[in-house]
Amino acid sequence: MTTYITSYQRNVLQLDVSYADTMWIQAISFATTGIALPLGSYLQKLWGPRPTVIMAMLFMSGGVFLTSLTVTHSMSLLIVTYGLLFGVGARVGYMSPIAAAMRWFPDSQHGMVNGVIIAGYGMGAFVFNFIQIAYVNPENIPSDSTGYFTDEKVLMRVPGLFVFLGCIYLAVQLFAVIFIRNPPVPLVMKTETADVHLTIPPEPKVSVWQLVRSPLFIALWFTFLFNDQTIIGVIGLYKAFGLYFWTDDKCLTLVGSLGAIFNALGRLAWGFLADRVQYRTLMLVLTWLVVALLLSLNATPLVGGVWLYACWIISLNIITPGTYILLPKAIGHYFGKENVPFNYGLLFTSFLAGGPLSGLVANTFLDTFGWIGVFWSMAAFSAAAGVITWFLP
């Protein structure tokens, strides 16, 4: 969406905006995670998963509908509706399906369960990338030499796209919410545990204050913060960078869609590994693979052409989502499994800093050093996460 939004406001509204400016939409959307996801985790414990998802649905779909109006006025209003409102909705409802599903399965399968559900989150890009281009640019009209779309037919379809997407989101969410619920508590378990003294001591409860002061939690928090930069950057900028040397909109959309498929498969693979391999080992592998890919990403069009660039983007889509699979397992391992959804939600407060930081980095480094500055700064963040992980037990 970044390429269409930026091109519309640049060439129809005649605003002085660039891809670095529209990166703030993604940055603010991710920043809402720091408040909205812990709030969603708390609400799903208070209300249950279904009412929480319904509230999230209203924010998310409502933000998309309103964006059809704000995109025609200013970047600031667009950030409010498509960054803030959409972001709040997407994050408030994020933990409810995961928490509900984890209650249906034993602890030994939580990594895979987590991976399957979050794979659906990643697969959304595969579907909606094709929907977006089919609506906005069905003729596959190329961008200009500066990487922006200027064709009037393409640009005038942009506001209507948000109405179309809002209808689809609302319909899918209304259907999905029917199936989300917590498992019933077996009556047999209630009667048995009432009269039996357990010989196995329960897991120690960790208060929120103890949790956030723990050096382990702080290390995981900064790991999430630094890994955020790569996740946000790959999502927000892969197509903008690609248009500088590959003007075929459909091919770039295909790259993003294939990336989404491998993103989903990667989440399943990380879930499988998380149930069998130590967190520290897997996170070290993840961070240093990302460093290697980002340091070489800028050179891929020069060395191997557009298809090598596509392979690098797909590889990043396989590797980066491992963060979302590994950190819940780490939280359960280090702090107990009783409050994993809420404690994991607290890790997402890192997005309060991570979202604005990504926007600041994109603006500063893209204007000053070009794309190589953007990608190498992301590599530095991933390397910092790797160093932190090295010192974990």
Short mmCIF file of C-alpha atoms in Angstrom, two decimals:
data_model
loop_
_atom_site.label_atom_id
_atom_site.label_comp_id
_atom_site.label_asym_id
_atom_site.label_seq_id
_atom_site.Cartn_x
_atom_site.Cartn_y
_atom_site.Cartn_z
CA MET A 1 0.00 0.00 0.00
CA THR A 2 2.90 2.38 0.63
CA THR A 3 3.66 2.80 -3.06
CA TYR A 4 0.05 3.59 -4.01
CA ILE A 5 -0.60 5.93 -1.06
CA THR A 6 2.61 7.89 -1.60
CA SER A 7 2.10 8.17 -5.35
CA TYR A 8 -1.50 9.35 -4.86
CA GLN A 9 -0.68 12.10 -2.38
CA ARG A 10 2.43 13.11 -4.31
CA ASN A 11 0.86 13.34 -7.77
CA VAL A 12 -2.87 13.96 -7.15
CA LEU A 13 -2.78 16.11 -4.02
CA GLN A 14 0.61 17.58 -5.00
CA LEU A 15 1.98 17.04 -1.50
CA ASP A 16 5.71 16.94 -0.85
CA VAL A 17 5.82 13.35 0.43
CA SER A 18 8.17 10.44 -0.16
CA TYR A 19 8.39 6.81 0.87
CA ALA A 20 10.29 7.88 3.97
CA ASP A 21 7.22 9.93 5.01
CA THR A 22 4.67 7.17 4.49
CA MET A 23 6.91 4.88 6.53
CA TRP A 24 5.38 6.73 9.51
CA ILE A 25 2.05 5.00 8.83
CA GLN A 26 3.68 1.64 9.46
CA ALA A 27 5.72 3.06 12.33
CA ILE A 28 2.69 4.46 14.19
CA SER A 29 0.71 1.29 13.50
CA PHE A 30 3.45 -0.79 15.10
CA ALA A 31 3.86 1.71 17.93
CA THR A 32 0.24 1.14 18.98
CA THR A 33 1.26 -2.44 19.77
CA GLY A 34 2.97 -1.24 22.94
CA ILE A 35 -0.37 -0.25 24.49
CA ALA A 36 -3.01 -2.06 22.43
CA LEU A 37 -1.59 -5.57 22.68
CA PRO A 38 -1.18 -5.62 26.50
CA LEU A 39 -4.65 -4.05 26.68
CA GLY A 40 -6.02 -6.79 24.43
CA SER A 41 -4.33 -9.45 26.57
CA TYR A 42 -5.96 -7.97 29.68
CA LEU A 43 -9.38 -7.65 28.04
CA GLN A 44 -9.39 -11.24 26.80
CA LYS A 45 -8.82 -12.37 30.41
CA LEU A 46 -11.56 -10.03 31.64
CA TRP A 47 -14.18 -10.44 28.90
CA GLY A 48 -13.07 -13.55 27.03
CA PRO A 49 -11.69 -13.75 23.49
CA ARG A 50 -14.88 -13.14 21.49
CA PRO A 51 -15.93 -9.69 22.86
CA THR A 52 -12.30 -8.56 22.66
CA VAL A 53 -12.06 -9.53 18.98
CA ILE A 54 -15.35 -7.77 18.21
CA MET A 55 -14.05 -4.53 19.71
CA ALA A 56 -10.80 -4.90 17.77
CA MET A 57 -12.77 -5.53 14.59
CA LEU A 58 -14.63 -2.21 14.93
CA PHE A 59 -11.40 -0.25 15.31
CA MET A 60 -9.60 -2.04 12.49
CA SER A 61 -12.33 -2.05 9.85
CA GLY A 62 -13.52 1.42 10.89
CA GLY A 63 -10.00 2.78 10.44
CA VAL A 64 -9.82 1.36 6.92
CA PHE A 65 -13.20 2.84 5.94
CA LEU A 66 -12.16 6.26 7.27
CA THR A 67 -8.88 6.05 5.36
CA SER A 68 -10.83 6.23 2.10
CA LEU A 69 -11.58 9.83 3.15
CA THR A 70 -8.35 10.85 4.87
CA VAL A 71 -6.10 9.67 2.02
CA THR A 72 -7.64 12.44 -0.09
CA HIS A 73 -6.77 15.19 2.41
CA SER A 74 -3.42 14.91 4.20
CA MET A 75 -0.69 12.61 5.41
CA SER A 76 -1.38 13.53 9.05
CA LEU A 77 -5.02 12.39 8.93
CA LEU A 78 -3.98 9.29 7.02
CA ILE A 79 -1.56 8.36 9.79
CA VAL A 80 -4.37 8.71 12.35
CA THR A 81 -6.83 6.42 10.54
CA TYR A 82 -4.56 3.91 8.80
CA GLY A 83 -1.75 4.01 11.33
CA LEU A 84 -3.40 4.63 14.71
CA LEU A 85 -6.98 3.28 14.43
CA PHE A 86 -6.11 0.35 12.19
CA GLY A 87 -3.09 -0.43 14.35
CA VAL A 88 -5.09 -0.40 17.59
CA GLY A 89 -7.68 -2.75 16.12
CA ALA A 90 -5.13 -5.18 14.71
CA ARG A 91 -3.19 -5.35 18.00
CA VAL A 92 -6.05 -5.45 20.51
CA GLY A 93 -7.33 -8.59 18.82
CA TYR A 94 -3.92 -10.16 18.27
CA MET A 95 -3.56 -12.22 21.45
CA SER A 96 -7.16 -13.45 21.82
CA PRO A 97 -7.02 -16.24 19.18
CA ILE A 98 -3.55 -17.29 20.38
CA ALA A 99 -4.55 -17.37 24.06
CA ALA A 100 -7.78 -19.26 23.33
CA ALA A 101 -6.03 -21.83 21.12
CA MET A 102 -3.23 -22.43 23.64
CA ARG A 103 -5.87 -23.33 26.24
CA TRP A 104 -7.13 -26.11 23.97
CA PHE A 105 -3.70 -27.82 23.65
CA PRO A 106 -1.04 -29.15 26.06
CA ASP A 107 2.13 -27.17 26.80
CA SER A 108 4.25 -29.41 24.58
CA GLN A 109 2.32 -28.26 21.50
CA HIS A 110 2.13 -24.52 22.22
CA GLY A 111 5.00 -23.68 19.88
CA MET A 112 3.30 -25.34 16.93
CA VAL A 113 -0.13 -23.91 17.86
CA ASN A 114 1.40 -20.46 18.07
CA GLY A 115 3.06 -20.98 14.69
CA VAL A 116 -0.13 -22.12 12.96
CA ILE A 117 -2.16 -19.13 14.17
CA ILE A 118 0.50 -16.54 13.47
CA ALA A 119 1.00 -18.16 10.04
CA GLY A 120 -2.54 -17.02 9.25
CA TYR A 121 -1.50 -13.51 10.26
CA GLY A 122 1.38 -13.70 7.79
CA MET A 123 -0.71 -15.24 5.00
CA GLY A 124 -2.94 -12.17 4.94
CA ALA A 125 -0.35 -10.34 2.87
CA PHE A 126 -0.41 -13.10 0.24
CA VAL A 127 -4.14 -12.68 -0.33
CA PHE A 128 -4.40 -8.93 -0.01
CA ASN A 129 -1.36 -8.09 -2.15
CA PHE A 130 -3.18 -9.60 -5.13
CA ILE A 131 -6.46 -7.94 -4.18
CA GLN A 132 -4.78 -4.55 -4.00
CA ILE A 133 -3.06 -4.73 -7.36
CA ALA A 134 -6.14 -6.27 -9.04
CA TYR A 135 -8.18 -3.27 -7.87
CA VAL A 136 -5.68 -0.43 -8.30
CA ASN A 137 -3.43 -1.51 -11.15
CA PRO A 138 -4.99 -4.40 -13.10
CA GLU A 139 -3.23 -3.29 -16.32
CA ASN A 140 0.16 -3.52 -14.57
CA ILE A 141 1.09 0.05 -15.55
CA PRO A 142 4.72 0.62 -14.48
CA SER A 143 5.99 3.32 -12.15
CA ASP A 144 8.12 6.19 -13.46
CA SER A 145 11.90 6.37 -13.26
CA THR A 146 11.77 7.75 -9.69
CA GLY A 147 9.75 4.80 -8.39
CA TYR A 148 6.34 6.51 -8.15
CA PHE A 149 3.10 5.83 -10.05
CA THR A 150 1.83 8.70 -12.19
CA ASP A 151 -0.92 7.11 -14.30
CA GLU A 152 -4.24 8.83 -13.57
CA LYS A 153 -6.35 5.66 -13.75
CA VAL A 154 -4.16 3.94 -11.19
CA LEU A 155 -4.11 6.88 -8.81
CA MET A 156 -7.86 7.59 -8.88
CA ARG A 157 -8.62 4.05 -7.74
CA VAL A 158 -6.66 4.44 -4.48
CA PRO A 159 -9.45 5.92 -2.25
CA GLY A 160 -11.97 3.30 -3.37
CA LEU A 161 -9.52 0.54 -2.53
CA PHE A 162 -9.93 1.27 1.18
CA VAL A 163 -13.72 0.92 1.01
CA PHE A 164 -13.29 -2.38 -0.81
CA LEU A 165 -10.73 -3.66 1.71
CA GLY A 166 -12.85 -2.49 4.65
CA CYS A 167 -15.81 -4.56 3.41
CA ILE A 168 -13.63 -7.66 3.02
CA TYR A 169 -12.01 -7.25 6.45
CA LEU A 170 -15.37 -6.80 8.15
CA ALA A 171 -16.94 -9.82 6.46
CA VAL A 172 -14.00 -12.13 7.26
CA GLN A 173 -13.80 -10.96 10.87
CA LEU A 174 -17.54 -11.43 11.46
CA PHE A 175 -17.27 -14.98 10.16
CA ALA A 176 -14.11 -15.84 12.14
CA VAL A 177 -15.34 -14.51 15.48
CA ILE A 178 -18.04 -17.18 15.53
CA PHE A 179 -15.41 -19.88 16.12
CA ILE A 180 -13.25 -18.18 18.79
CA ARG A 181 -13.95 -19.34 22.35
CA ASN A 182 -12.22 -20.75 25.41
CA PRO A 183 -12.52 -24.48 26.15
CA PRO A 184 -14.98 -25.49 28.86
CA VAL A 185 -13.53 -26.41 32.25
CA PRO A 186 -14.19 -30.16 32.76
CA LEU A 187 -16.44 -30.86 35.73
CA VAL A 188 -14.36 -33.95 36.56
CA MET A 189 -11.29 -31.81 37.00
CA LYS A 190 -13.19 -29.49 39.33
CA THR A 191 -14.34 -32.33 41.62
CA GLU A 192 -10.97 -34.08 41.62
CA THR A 193 -8.90 -31.04 42.45
CA ALA A 194 -11.28 -30.04 45.23
CA ASP A 195 -10.25 -32.96 47.47
CA VAL A 196 -6.79 -33.92 46.29
CA HIS A 197 -3.62 -32.33 47.59
CA LEU A 198 -1.13 -31.99 44.76
CA THR A 199 2.33 -33.34 45.44
CA ILE A 200 3.85 -31.25 42.64
CA PRO A 201 4.33 -27.64 43.76
CA PRO A 202 2.69 -25.04 41.52
CA GLU A 203 4.79 -22.73 39.40
CA PRO A 204 5.82 -19.63 41.32
CA LYS A 205 3.77 -16.59 40.40
CA VAL A 206 5.73 -13.60 39.16
CA SER A 207 4.16 -10.20 39.76
CA VAL A 208 4.18 -7.59 37.01
CA TRP A 209 6.61 -5.47 39.02
CA GLN A 210 9.00 -8.39 39.48
CA LEU A 211 8.68 -9.23 35.79
CA VAL A 212 9.48 -5.81 34.33
CA ARG A 213 12.44 -5.36 36.71
CA SER A 214 13.94 -8.72 35.80
CA PRO A 215 17.19 -8.52 33.76
CA LEU A 216 15.90 -11.44 31.67
CA PHE A 217 12.70 -9.59 30.79
CA ILE A 218 14.65 -6.43 29.96
CA ALA A 219 16.93 -8.46 27.68
CA LEU A 220 13.92 -9.98 25.88
CA TRP A 221 12.31 -6.52 25.65
CA PHE A 222 15.35 -5.05 23.89
CA THR A 223 15.64 -8.12 21.67
CA PHE A 224 12.07 -7.48 20.52
CA LEU A 225 12.77 -3.75 20.08
CA PHE A 226 15.80 -4.35 17.87
CA ASN A 227 14.21 -7.15 15.85
CA ASP A 228 11.19 -4.88 15.30
CA GLN A 229 13.29 -2.66 13.06
CA THR A 230 13.87 -5.39 10.51
CA ILE A 231 10.27 -6.62 10.65
CA ILE A 232 8.84 -3.13 10.09
CA GLY A 233 11.41 -2.30 7.42
CA VAL A 234 10.90 -5.42 5.33
CA ILE A 235 7.12 -4.99 5.40
CA GLY A 236 7.13 -1.28 4.67
CA LEU A 237 10.00 -0.77 2.25
CA TYR A 238 10.65 -3.88 0.14
CA LYS A 239 8.43 -2.68 -2.71
CA ALA A 240 9.51 0.97 -2.50
CA PHE A 241 13.15 -0.07 -2.87
CA GLY A 242 12.29 -2.58 -5.59
CA LEU A 243 10.56 0.02 -7.76
CA TYR A 244 13.86 1.86 -8.20
CA PHE A 245 15.22 -0.93 -10.43
CA TRP A 246 12.17 -3.15 -11.11
CA THR A 247 9.19 -1.19 -12.43
CA ASP A 248 6.95 -4.22 -12.98
CA ASP A 249 4.26 -3.77 -10.32
CA LYS A 250 2.81 -7.27 -10.68
CA CYS A 251 6.20 -8.97 -10.36
CA LEU A 252 6.99 -7.03 -7.19
CA THR A 253 3.55 -7.87 -5.85
CA LEU A 254 4.25 -11.52 -6.64
CA VAL A 255 7.49 -11.27 -4.64
CA GLY A 256 5.56 -9.88 -1.67
CA SER A 257 2.91 -12.57 -1.97
CA LEU A 258 5.46 -15.38 -2.22
CA GLY A 259 7.16 -13.79 0.76
CA ALA A 260 3.86 -13.99 2.65
CA ILE A 261 3.51 -17.71 1.85
CA PHE A 262 7.04 -18.41 3.03
CA ASN A 263 6.40 -16.13 6.00
CA ALA A 264 3.56 -18.44 7.02
CA LEU A 265 5.62 -21.57 6.37
CA GLY A 266 8.49 -20.03 8.30
CA ARG A 267 6.25 -19.48 11.32
CA LEU A 268 5.25 -23.14 11.22
CA ALA A 269 8.89 -24.19 10.99
CA TRP A 270 9.89 -21.90 13.86
CA GLY A 271 7.01 -23.29 15.91
CA PHE A 272 8.21 -26.84 15.26
CA LEU A 273 11.77 -25.90 16.24
CA ALA A 274 10.69 -23.91 19.30
CA ASP A 275 9.19 -27.07 20.83
CA ARG A 276 12.51 -28.90 20.42
CA VAL A 277 15.45 -26.47 20.52
CA GLN A 278 16.53 -24.00 23.18
CA TYR A 279 15.39 -20.39 22.73
CA ARG A 280 18.90 -18.94 22.95
CA THR A 281 20.24 -21.15 20.16
CA LEU A 282 17.37 -20.37 17.79
CA MET A 283 17.44 -16.61 18.42
CA LEU A 284 21.18 -16.49 17.75
CA VAL A 285 20.62 -18.26 14.43
CA LEU A 286 17.78 -15.89 13.56
CA THR A 287 19.57 -12.63 14.34
CA TRP A 288 22.82 -13.40 12.55
CA LEU A 289 21.10 -14.75 9.45
CA VAL A 290 19.16 -11.49 9.28
CA VAL A 291 22.39 -9.50 9.64
CA ALA A 292 23.96 -11.36 6.71
CA LEU A 293 20.92 -10.85 4.47
CA LEU A 294 20.52 -7.14 5.25
CA LEU A 295 24.19 -6.30 4.75
CA SER A 296 24.03 -7.81 1.26
CA LEU A 297 20.47 -6.80 0.28
CA ASN A 298 21.44 -3.53 -1.39
CA ALA A 299 23.88 -5.35 -3.69
CA THR A 300 21.49 -8.05 -4.91
CA PRO A 301 20.16 -6.08 -7.94
CA LEU A 302 23.74 -5.43 -9.05
CA VAL A 303 25.05 -8.96 -8.57
CA GLY A 304 22.19 -11.26 -9.43
CA GLY A 305 19.46 -9.04 -10.83
CA VAL A 306 15.87 -8.75 -9.72
CA TRP A 307 15.38 -12.42 -8.94
CA LEU A 308 18.25 -12.53 -6.46
CA TYR A 309 16.62 -9.56 -4.74
CA ALA A 310 13.38 -11.55 -4.67
CA CYS A 311 15.18 -14.50 -3.06
CA TRP A 312 16.60 -12.22 -0.35
CA ILE A 313 13.17 -10.72 0.44
CA ILE A 314 11.61 -14.18 0.60
CA SER A 315 14.45 -15.37 2.86
CA LEU A 316 13.88 -12.44 5.22
CA ASN A 317 10.17 -13.32 5.28
CA ILE A 318 11.05 -16.85 6.34
CA ILE A 319 13.47 -15.83 9.10
CA THR A 320 12.12 -12.64 10.71
CA PRO A 321 8.74 -14.00 11.94
CA GLY A 322 10.62 -16.42 14.17
CA THR A 323 10.76 -13.57 16.70
CA TYR A 324 7.00 -13.89 17.27
CA ILE A 325 7.27 -17.64 17.83
CA LEU A 326 10.39 -17.77 19.98
CA LEU A 327 9.62 -14.98 22.45
CA PRO A 328 6.37 -16.50 23.85
CA LYS A 329 8.30 -19.72 24.48
CA ALA A 330 11.06 -17.73 26.18
CA ILE A 331 8.54 -15.94 28.40
CA GLY A 332 7.01 -19.28 29.43
CA HIS A 333 10.42 -20.83 30.02
CA TYR A 334 11.86 -18.01 32.12
CA PHE A 335 8.74 -16.79 33.98
CA GLY A 336 6.27 -19.69 34.02
CA LYS A 337 3.37 -20.61 31.78
CA GLU A 338 0.47 -19.32 33.85
CA ASN A 339 0.35 -15.77 32.45
CA VAL A 340 2.17 -16.18 29.14
CA PRO A 341 -0.37 -14.17 27.05
CA PHE A 342 -0.28 -11.18 29.40
CA ASN A 343 3.47 -11.35 30.07
CA TYR A 344 4.17 -11.72 26.34
CA GLY A 345 1.88 -8.77 25.74
CA LEU A 346 4.09 -6.66 28.00
CA LEU A 347 7.01 -7.36 25.67
CA PHE A 348 5.08 -5.55 22.96
CA THR A 349 5.51 -2.29 24.87
CA SER A 350 8.83 -2.24 22.99
CA PHE A 351 6.82 -1.16 19.95
CA LEU A 352 6.11 2.17 21.66
CA ALA A 353 9.75 2.96 21.00
CA GLY A 354 10.24 0.63 18.03
CA GLY A 355 7.57 2.16 15.80
CA PRO A 356 8.75 5.80 16.01
CA LEU A 357 12.38 4.62 15.90
CA SER A 358 11.80 2.85 12.58
CA GLY A 359 10.20 5.96 11.11
CA LEU A 360 13.05 8.14 12.34
CA VAL A 361 15.67 5.74 11.00
CA ALA A 362 13.97 5.50 7.60
CA ASN A 363 13.70 9.29 7.26
CA THR A 364 17.21 10.05 8.49
CA PHE A 365 19.19 7.30 6.80
CA LEU A 366 17.27 7.26 3.51
CA ASP A 367 17.75 11.00 3.02
CA THR A 368 21.38 11.00 4.17
CA PHE A 369 22.86 7.67 3.09
CA GLY A 370 20.30 6.20 0.70
CA TRP A 371 18.98 2.67 0.80
CA ILE A 372 22.28 1.17 1.93
CA GLY A 373 22.06 3.30 5.08
CA VAL A 374 18.54 2.01 5.81
CA PHE A 375 19.42 -1.66 5.38
CA TRP A 376 22.72 -1.48 7.24
CA SER A 377 21.11 0.32 10.17
CA MET A 378 18.57 -2.53 10.38
CA ALA A 379 21.45 -5.00 10.31
CA ALA A 380 23.05 -3.17 13.23
CA PHE A 381 19.85 -3.50 15.26
CA SER A 382 19.66 -7.22 14.53
CA ALA A 383 23.31 -7.63 15.51
CA ALA A 384 22.57 -5.89 18.82
CA ALA A 385 19.76 -8.39 19.45
CA GLY A 386 22.20 -11.20 18.73
CA VAL A 387 24.72 -9.83 21.23
CA ILE A 388 22.03 -9.57 23.92
CA THR A 389 20.92 -13.15 23.25
CA TRP A 390 24.48 -14.44 23.57
CA PHE A 391 24.53 -13.52 27.26
CA LEU A 392 21.21 -15.20 28.14
CA PRO A 393 21.21 -18.48 30.10
#
